[in-house]
Short mmCIF file of C-alpha atoms in Angstrom, two decimals:
data_model
loop_
_atom_site.label_atom_id
_atom_site.label_comp_id
_atom_site.label_asym_id
_atom_site.label_seq_id
_atom_site.Cartn_x
_atom_site.Cartn_y
_atom_site.Cartn_z
CA MET I 1415 91.05 53.12 152.47
CA LEU I 1416 91.65 50.70 149.63
CA ILE I 1417 88.37 49.59 148.08
CA ARG I 1418 89.60 47.41 145.22
CA ALA I 1419 92.88 46.52 143.55
CA ASP I 1420 93.50 44.28 140.56
CA ASP I 1421 95.90 44.12 137.58
CA ARG I 1422 94.22 47.08 135.87
CA SER I 1423 92.59 49.29 138.52
CA ILE I 1424 92.96 50.64 142.05
CA TYR I 1425 90.07 52.33 143.85
CA GLY I 1426 90.48 54.22 147.10
CA ARG I 1427 88.24 56.26 149.34
CA HIS I 1428 88.44 58.64 152.28
CA ASP I 1429 85.07 59.64 153.75
CA ALA I 1430 83.02 60.78 150.72
CA GLU I 1431 86.05 61.55 148.49
CA GLY I 1432 87.95 59.03 146.46
CA VAL I 1433 90.46 58.18 143.79
CA VAL I 1434 90.34 55.90 140.75
CA CYS I 1435 93.57 54.75 139.08
CA VAL I 1436 93.49 52.73 135.85
CA ARG I 1437 96.46 51.43 133.83
CA THR I 1438 96.40 51.44 130.04
CA LYS I 1439 99.14 50.31 127.65
CA GLN I 1440 101.16 53.56 127.84
CA THR I 1441 99.76 55.57 130.72
CA VAL I 1442 98.10 55.53 134.14
CA LEU I 1443 94.90 57.51 134.60
CA ILE I 1444 94.50 59.00 138.07
CA ALA I 1445 91.20 60.67 138.89
CA HIS I 1446 90.11 62.25 142.16
CA TYR I 1447 86.40 62.72 142.81
CA PRO I 1448 84.96 65.11 145.42
CA PRO I 1449 82.13 64.38 147.88
CA THR I 1450 79.56 65.77 145.41
CA VAL I 1451 80.24 62.97 142.89
CA GLN I 1452 79.12 59.39 143.47
CA ALA I 1453 81.87 56.75 143.42
CA GLY I 1454 80.08 54.58 140.87
CA GLU I 1455 79.72 57.43 138.39
CA ALA I 1456 83.37 58.46 138.70
CA THR I 1457 84.52 54.87 138.28
CA LYS I 1458 82.33 54.37 135.21
CA ILE I 1459 83.72 57.47 133.47
CA VAL I 1460 87.38 56.69 134.19
CA GLU I 1461 87.02 53.03 133.18
CA GLN I 1462 85.32 54.06 129.91
CA LEU I 1463 88.15 56.48 129.13
CA ALA I 1464 90.67 53.72 129.85
CA ASP I 1465 88.78 51.33 127.56
CA TYR I 1466 88.88 53.93 124.78
CA LEU I 1467 92.63 54.53 125.22
CA ILE I 1468 93.32 50.79 125.22
CA GLY I 1469 91.20 50.46 122.09
CA VAL I 1470 93.36 53.03 120.24
CA GLN I 1471 96.56 51.32 121.47
CA TYR I 1472 97.49 54.01 123.97
#
């Protein structure tokens, strides 16, 4: 199920598992999180990594 989609990110979920996709300048980060990880924590980590990569022009 699609949770959120905007110009930068796409979040999806199936039961307790999910996926976070974030676009940077040169790449797309795709992260899958298992049922043992909370969605908010996974999203925070992937978005922070994307912010870092954007900050170093990648």
